[in-house]
Amino acid sequence: MVIEKPFFTVEQLQNRVRELADRISADYEGKNLLAVGILKGAFMFYSDIVRMINVPLSVDFIIASSYLKTSTTGEVKVYYDIREDIRDKDVLLIEDIIDSGITLNYIRERVLARGPRSLKICAFLDKKEKRVVEVPIDYVGFEIPNEYVVGYGLDYDNKFRNLPYISIFKKTK
Ligand code: IMP
Ligand code: MG
């Protein structure tokens, strides 16, 4: 297994998170923002961005996964769901990366079925080339090529999530 040099450095990540947070703060002024982190992958991005958003917000999480090693299974399993009543909330889903779109599409429909006042999506990384299901993304950190990346919350086999930067991961035989 090889972890390559940073693809995005800590400084690049932080600058981009700041820009997204500023846009979100402007867009959600006076609203009833519920920031929902999709775990586990989004934990680091989530904790960074909520600290930089300067409008009042509530926090909640969804624990879901669709991934087995490095291939999408196409199935999404939810282990923990939003506990709040979301009918009067402006829900913002915060995700680490969108790849096929299967996970976010599933979660989006599940949340919409509960009738939030509004629903938007913020994904830090977007692997556009791999999209199978179209999902409307309102805030994107970076578009990236079709490479497997780890760090800043993203894992391979539940490892490397604690790297403070994002690197390309290569599996060696
Ligand atoms: P999707 O359902 O194919 O869009 O996959 C989204 C989920 O797969 C993300 O929430 C990640 O947890 C995981 N994932 C997709 N690409 C990567 C990657 O390059 N590194 C680590 N996890 C990934
Ligand atoms: Mg994820």
PDB file of C-alpha atoms and ligand atoms in Angstrom:
ATOM      1  CA  MET A   1       0.000   0.000   0.000  1.00  0.00           C
ATOM      2  CA  VAL A   2       1.350   3.395  -0.927  1.00  0.00           C
ATOM      3  CA  ILE A   3       0.204   6.758   0.297  1.00  0.00           C
ATOM      4  CA  GLU A   4       1.395   9.374  -2.159  1.00  0.00           C
ATOM      5  CA  LYS A   5       2.410  12.919  -1.296  1.00  0.00           C
ATOM      6  CA  PRO A   6      -0.444  15.254  -0.342  1.00  0.00           C
ATOM      7  CA  PHE A   7      -2.898  15.835  -3.165  1.00  0.00           C
ATOM      8  CA  PHE A   8      -4.420  18.656  -1.121  1.00  0.00           C
ATOM      9  CA  THR A   9      -2.337  20.107   1.693  1.00  0.00           C
ATOM     10  CA  VAL A  10      -3.754  21.123   5.061  1.00  0.00           C
ATOM     11  CA  GLU A  11      -3.568  24.750   3.966  1.00  0.00           C
ATOM     12  CA  GLN A  12      -5.442  24.137   0.703  1.00  0.00           C
ATOM     13  CA  LEU A  13      -8.153  22.215   2.554  1.00  0.00           C
ATOM     14  CA  GLN A  14      -8.581  24.891   5.194  1.00  0.00           C
ATOM     15  CA  ASN A  15      -8.768  27.704   2.640  1.00  0.00           C
ATOM     16  CA  ARG A  16     -11.443  25.912   0.672  1.00  0.00           C
ATOM     17  CA  VAL A  17     -13.438  25.008   3.800  1.00  0.00           C
ATOM     18  CA  ARG A  18     -13.376  28.695   4.763  1.00  0.00           C
ATOM     19  CA  GLU A  19     -14.743  29.715   1.341  1.00  0.00           C
ATOM     20  CA  LEU A  20     -17.578  27.175   1.529  1.00  0.00           C
ATOM     21  CA  ALA A  21     -18.411  28.206   5.098  1.00  0.00           C
ATOM     22  CA  ASP A  22     -18.617  31.872   4.089  1.00  0.00           C
ATOM     23  CA  ARG A  23     -21.057  31.052   1.286  1.00  0.00           C
ATOM     24  CA  ILE A  24     -23.153  28.877   3.571  1.00  0.00           C
ATOM     25  CA  SER A  25     -23.218  31.564   6.272  1.00  0.00           C
ATOM     26  CA  ALA A  26     -24.476  34.112   3.748  1.00  0.00           C
ATOM     27  CA  ASP A  27     -27.075  31.740   2.275  1.00  0.00           C
ATOM     28  CA  TYR A  28     -28.473  30.602   5.645  1.00  0.00           C
ATOM     29  CA  GLU A  29     -28.737  33.933   7.406  1.00  0.00           C
ATOM     30  CA  GLY A  30     -32.004  34.026   9.374  1.00  0.00           C
ATOM     31  CA  LYS A  31     -32.809  30.389   8.590  1.00  0.00           C
ATOM     32  CA  ASN A  32     -33.165  27.389  10.870  1.00  0.00           C
ATOM     33  CA  LEU A  33     -30.048  25.463   9.837  1.00  0.00           C
ATOM     34  CA  LEU A  34     -29.628  21.822  10.767  1.00  0.00           C
ATOM     35  CA  ALA A  35     -26.182  20.611   9.665  1.00  0.00           C
ATOM     36  CA  VAL A  36     -26.252  16.852   9.171  1.00  0.00           C
ATOM     37  CA  GLY A  37     -22.892  15.114   8.862  1.00  0.00           C
ATOM     38  CA  ILE A  38     -22.741  11.822   7.006  1.00  0.00           C
ATOM     39  CA  LEU A  39     -20.459   9.571   9.011  1.00  0.00           C
ATOM     40  CA  LYS A  40     -17.950   8.263   9.244  1.00  0.00           C
ATOM     41  CA  GLY A  41     -16.151   9.908   6.321  1.00  0.00           C
ATOM     42  CA  ALA A  42     -17.369  13.467   6.833  1.00  0.00           C
ATOM     43  CA  PHE A  43     -16.359  13.777  10.493  1.00  0.00           C
ATOM     44  CA  MET A  44     -13.262  15.902   9.927  1.00  0.00           C
ATOM     45  CA  PHE A  45     -14.703  18.132   7.203  1.00  0.00           C
ATOM     46  CA  TYR A  46     -17.882  18.487   9.257  1.00  0.00           C
ATOM     47  CA  SER A  47     -16.115  19.592  12.416  1.00  0.00           C
ATOM     48  CA  ASP A  48     -13.993  22.067  10.444  1.00  0.00           C
ATOM     49  CA  ILE A  49     -16.839  23.609   8.480  1.00  0.00           C
ATOM     50  CA  VAL A  50     -19.328  24.006  11.348  1.00  0.00           C
ATOM     51  CA  ARG A  51     -16.683  25.926  13.284  1.00  0.00           C
ATOM     52  CA  MET A  52     -16.361  28.365  10.386  1.00  0.00           C
ATOM     53  CA  ILE A  53     -20.096  28.813   9.719  1.00  0.00           C
ATOM     54  CA  ASN A  54     -21.212  31.880  11.635  1.00  0.00           C
ATOM     55  CA  VAL A  55     -24.998  31.499  11.709  1.00  0.00           C
ATOM     56  CA  PRO A  56     -26.726  29.558  14.529  1.00  0.00           C
ATOM     57  CA  LEU A  57     -27.122  25.873  13.705  1.00  0.00           C
ATOM     58  CA  SER A  58     -28.061  22.533  15.224  1.00  0.00           C
ATOM     59  CA  VAL A  59     -26.012  19.398  14.664  1.00  0.00           C
ATOM     60  CA  ASP A  60     -27.051  15.873  13.841  1.00  0.00           C
ATOM     61  CA  PHE A  61     -25.651  12.918  11.954  1.00  0.00           C
ATOM     62  CA  ILE A  62     -26.459  10.013   9.718  1.00  0.00           C
ATOM     63  CA  ILE A  63     -24.246   6.961   9.840  1.00  0.00           C
ATOM     64  CA  ALA A  64     -24.452   5.198   6.513  1.00  0.00           C
ATOM     65  CA  SER A  65     -22.223   3.257   4.215  1.00  0.00           C
ATOM     66  CA  SER A  66     -22.262   1.818   0.737  1.00  0.00           C
ATOM     67  CA  TYR A  67     -18.647   0.885   0.423  1.00  0.00           C
ATOM     68  CA  LEU A  68     -16.799  -2.386   0.654  1.00  0.00           C
ATOM     69  CA  LYS A  69     -13.055  -1.768   0.312  1.00  0.00           C
ATOM     70  CA  THR A  70     -12.669   0.229  -2.905  1.00  0.00           C
ATOM     71  CA  SER A  71     -15.727  -0.843  -4.877  1.00  0.00           C
ATOM     72  CA  THR A  72     -19.277   0.448  -4.551  1.00  0.00           C
ATOM     73  CA  THR A  73     -21.772  -2.232  -3.634  1.00  0.00           C
ATOM     74  CA  GLY A  74     -24.733  -0.165  -4.681  1.00  0.00           C
ATOM     75  CA  GLU A  75     -26.421  -0.880  -1.365  1.00  0.00           C
ATOM     76  CA  VAL A  76     -26.732   1.718   1.345  1.00  0.00           C
ATOM     77  CA  LYS A  77     -27.120   0.759   4.949  1.00  0.00           C
ATOM     78  CA  VAL A  78     -28.195   3.292   7.575  1.00  0.00           C
ATOM     79  CA  TYR A  79     -26.938   2.581  11.116  1.00  0.00           C
ATOM     80  CA  TYR A  80     -28.016   5.853  12.745  1.00  0.00           C
ATOM     81  CA  ASP A  81     -30.559   8.358  11.467  1.00  0.00           C
ATOM     82  CA  ILE A  82     -31.379  12.025  12.208  1.00  0.00           C
ATOM     83  CA  ARG A  83     -33.203  12.196  15.546  1.00  0.00           C
ATOM     84  CA  GLU A  84     -34.617  15.727  15.288  1.00  0.00           C
ATOM     85  CA  ASP A  85     -38.035  16.615  13.913  1.00  0.00           C
ATOM     86  CA  ILE A  86     -36.888  18.206  10.651  1.00  0.00           C
ATOM     87  CA  ARG A  87     -40.158  19.665   9.356  1.00  0.00           C
ATOM     88  CA  ASP A  88     -39.214  23.212  10.414  1.00  0.00           C
ATOM     89  CA  LYS A  89     -35.524  22.817   9.576  1.00  0.00           C
ATOM     90  CA  ASP A  90     -33.342  23.940   6.676  1.00  0.00           C
ATOM     91  CA  VAL A  91     -31.304  20.781   6.378  1.00  0.00           C
ATOM     92  CA  LEU A  92     -27.773  20.830   4.967  1.00  0.00           C
ATOM     93  CA  LEU A  93     -26.279  17.400   4.335  1.00  0.00           C
ATOM     94  CA  ILE A  94     -22.504  17.414   4.711  1.00  0.00           C
ATOM     95  CA  GLU A  95     -20.647  14.613   2.941  1.00  0.00           C
ATOM     96  CA  ASP A  96     -16.966  13.847   2.431  1.00  0.00           C
ATOM     97  CA  ILE A  97     -17.019  12.671  -1.178  1.00  0.00           C
ATOM     98  CA  ILE A  98     -19.492  11.891  -3.922  1.00  0.00           C
ATOM     99  CA  ASP A  99     -18.510   9.158  -6.295  1.00  0.00           C
ATOM    100  CA  SER A 100     -21.285   7.098  -7.979  1.00  0.00           C
ATOM    101  CA  GLY A 101     -23.859   9.277  -6.193  1.00  0.00           C
ATOM    102  CA  ILE A 102     -25.675   6.214  -4.843  1.00  0.00           C
ATOM    103  CA  THR A 103     -25.137   7.034  -1.163  1.00  0.00           C
ATOM    104  CA  LEU A 104     -26.152  10.685  -1.373  1.00  0.00           C
ATOM    105  CA  ASN A 105     -29.091   9.987  -3.638  1.00  0.00           C
ATOM    106  CA  TYR A 106     -30.420   7.409  -1.193  1.00  0.00           C
ATOM    107  CA  ILE A 107     -29.915   9.663   1.828  1.00  0.00           C
ATOM    108  CA  ARG A 108     -31.356  12.679   0.030  1.00  0.00           C
ATOM    109  CA  GLU A 109     -34.577  10.831  -0.778  1.00  0.00           C
ATOM    110  CA  ARG A 110     -34.818   9.425   2.715  1.00  0.00           C
ATOM    111  CA  VAL A 111     -34.499  12.901   4.249  1.00  0.00           C
ATOM    112  CA  LEU A 112     -36.864  14.514   1.711  1.00  0.00           C
ATOM    113  CA  ALA A 113     -39.511  11.940   2.638  1.00  0.00           C
ATOM    114  CA  ARG A 114     -39.495  13.456   6.137  1.00  0.00           C
ATOM    115  CA  GLY A 115     -40.483  16.868   4.746  1.00  0.00           C
ATOM    116  CA  PRO A 116     -37.715  19.305   5.769  1.00  0.00           C
ATOM    117  CA  ARG A 117     -38.367  23.008   5.103  1.00  0.00           C
ATOM    118  CA  SER A 118     -35.455  22.886   2.652  1.00  0.00           C
ATOM    119  CA  LEU A 119     -32.639  20.505   1.770  1.00  0.00           C
ATOM    120  CA  LYS A 120     -29.217  21.267   0.319  1.00  0.00           C
ATOM    121  CA  ILE A 121     -26.079  19.214  -0.091  1.00  0.00           C
ATOM    122  CA  CYS A 122     -22.454  20.100   0.565  1.00  0.00           C
ATOM    123  CA  ALA A 123     -19.821  17.591  -0.573  1.00  0.00           C
ATOM    124  CA  PHE A 124     -16.142  18.295  -0.032  1.00  0.00           C
ATOM    125  CA  LEU A 125     -14.871  16.183  -2.940  1.00  0.00           C
ATOM    126  CA  ASP A 126     -16.596  15.335  -6.201  1.00  0.00           C
ATOM    127  CA  LYS A 127     -15.425  12.502  -8.481  1.00  0.00           C
ATOM    128  CA  LYS A 128     -17.644  13.596 -11.339  1.00  0.00           C
ATOM    129  CA  GLU A 129     -16.435  10.982 -13.830  1.00  0.00           C
ATOM    130  CA  LYS A 130     -17.767   8.153 -11.685  1.00  0.00           C
ATOM    131  CA  ARG A 131     -21.334   9.406 -11.386  1.00  0.00           C
ATOM    132  CA  VAL A 132     -24.043   6.750 -11.907  1.00  0.00           C
ATOM    133  CA  VAL A 133     -26.962   8.622 -10.309  1.00  0.00           C
ATOM    134  CA  GLU A 134     -27.363  12.379 -10.740  1.00  0.00           C
ATOM    135  CA  VAL A 135     -27.630  14.218  -7.432  1.00  0.00           C
ATOM    136  CA  PRO A 136     -27.921  18.020  -7.122  1.00  0.00           C
ATOM    137  CA  ILE A 137     -24.899  19.290  -5.172  1.00  0.00           C
ATOM    138  CA  ASP A 138     -25.150  22.862  -3.902  1.00  0.00           C
ATOM    139  CA  TYR A 139     -21.655  23.301  -2.452  1.00  0.00           C
ATOM    140  CA  VAL A 140     -18.559  21.452  -3.695  1.00  0.00           C
ATOM    141  CA  GLY A 141     -15.050  21.755  -2.273  1.00  0.00           C
ATOM    142  CA  PHE A 142     -13.014  20.295  -5.129  1.00  0.00           C
ATOM    143  CA  GLU A 143     -13.640  18.212  -8.212  1.00  0.00           C
ATOM    144  CA  ILE A 144     -11.090  15.398  -8.339  1.00  0.00           C
ATOM    145  CA  PRO A 145     -10.049  12.825 -10.967  1.00  0.00           C
ATOM    146  CA  ASN A 146     -11.022   9.187 -10.700  1.00  0.00           C
ATOM    147  CA  GLU A 147      -8.432   8.209  -8.072  1.00  0.00           C
ATOM    148  CA  TYR A 148      -8.948   6.611  -4.677  1.00  0.00           C
ATOM    149  CA  VAL A 149      -8.103   9.133  -1.989  1.00  0.00           C
ATOM    150  CA  VAL A 150      -7.577   8.836   1.761  1.00  0.00           C
ATOM    151  CA  GLY A 151      -7.108  11.206   4.683  1.00  0.00           C
ATOM    152  CA  TYR A 152      -9.123  14.093   6.123  1.00  0.00           C
ATOM    153  CA  GLY A 153     -11.776  11.584   7.217  1.00  0.00           C
ATOM    154  CA  LEU A 154     -11.584   9.343   4.143  1.00  0.00           C
ATOM    155  CA  ASP A 155     -10.487   5.775   4.628  1.00  0.00           C
ATOM    156  CA  TYR A 156      -9.231   2.634   3.048  1.00  0.00           C
ATOM    157  CA  ASP A 157     -10.474  -0.269   5.181  1.00  0.00           C
ATOM    158  CA  ASN A 158     -11.218   2.203   8.000  1.00  0.00           C
ATOM    159  CA  LYS A 159      -7.585   3.347   8.068  1.00  0.00           C
ATOM    160  CA  PHE A 160      -5.904   6.682   7.227  1.00  0.00           C
ATOM    161  CA  ARG A 161      -8.914   8.759   8.287  1.00  0.00           C
ATOM    162  CA  ASN A 162      -6.731  10.700  10.721  1.00  0.00           C
ATOM    163  CA  LEU A 163      -4.304  12.051   8.091  1.00  0.00           C
ATOM    164  CA  PRO A 164      -4.730  15.848   8.209  1.00  0.00           C
ATOM    165  CA  TYR A 165      -4.345  16.148   4.400  1.00  0.00           C
ATOM    166  CA  ILE A 166      -5.731  14.230   1.397  1.00  0.00           C
ATOM    167  CA  SER A 167      -3.534  11.800  -0.555  1.00  0.00           C
ATOM    168  CA  ILE A 168      -3.978   9.403  -3.441  1.00  0.00           C
ATOM    169  CA  PHE A 169      -3.948   5.800  -2.264  1.00  0.00           C
ATOM    170  CA  LYS A 170      -2.423   3.036  -4.382  1.00  0.00           C
ATOM    171  CA  LYS A 171      -2.793  -0.614  -3.558  1.00  0.00           C
ATOM    172  CA  THR A 172       0.380  -2.591  -4.288  1.00  0.00           C
ATOM    173  CA  LYS A 173       0.319  -6.362  -4.823  1.00  0.00           C
TER     174      LYS A 173
HETATM  175  P1  IMP B   1     -20.977   6.796  -3.739  1.00  0.00           P
HETATM  176  O1  IMP B   1     -22.178   6.186  -3.131  1.00  0.00           O
HETATM  177  O2  IMP B   1     -20.375   5.944  -4.810  1.00  0.00           O
HETATM  178  O3  IMP B   1     -21.150   8.229  -4.189  1.00  0.00           O
HETATM  179  O4  IMP B   1     -19.864   6.733  -2.645  1.00  0.00           O
HETATM  180  C1  IMP B   1     -19.767   7.647  -1.675  1.00  0.00           C
HETATM  181  C2  IMP B   1     -19.054   7.068  -0.468  1.00  0.00           C
HETATM  182  O5  IMP B   1     -18.004   6.164  -0.843  1.00  0.00           O
HETATM  183  C3  IMP B   1     -18.403   8.207   0.243  1.00  0.00           C
HETATM  184  O6  IMP B   1     -19.231   8.676   1.256  1.00  0.00           O
HETATM  185  C4  IMP B   1     -17.122   7.594   0.767  1.00  0.00           C
HETATM  186  O7  IMP B   1     -17.346   7.114   2.064  1.00  0.00           O
HETATM  187  C5  IMP B   1     -16.821   6.445  -0.162  1.00  0.00           C
HETATM  188  N1  IMP B   1     -15.778   6.800  -1.146  1.00  0.00           N
HETATM  189  C6  IMP B   1     -15.928   7.078  -2.451  1.00  0.00           C
HETATM  190  N2  IMP B   1     -14.762   7.368  -3.060  1.00  0.00           N
HETATM  191  C7  IMP B   1     -13.835   7.291  -2.075  1.00  0.00           C
HETATM  192  C8  IMP B   1     -12.405   7.506  -2.054  1.00  0.00           C
HETATM  193  O8  IMP B   1     -11.736   7.854  -3.035  1.00  0.00           O
HETATM  194  N3  IMP B   1     -11.803   7.327  -0.850  1.00  0.00           N
HETATM  195  C9  IMP B   1     -12.479   6.966   0.280  1.00  0.00           C
HETATM  196  N4  IMP B   1     -13.800   6.759   0.297  1.00  0.00           N
HETATM  197  C10 IMP B   1     -14.478   6.914  -0.864  1.00  0.00           C
HETATM  198 MG    MG B   2     -18.999   8.809   3.237  1.00  0.00          MG
END
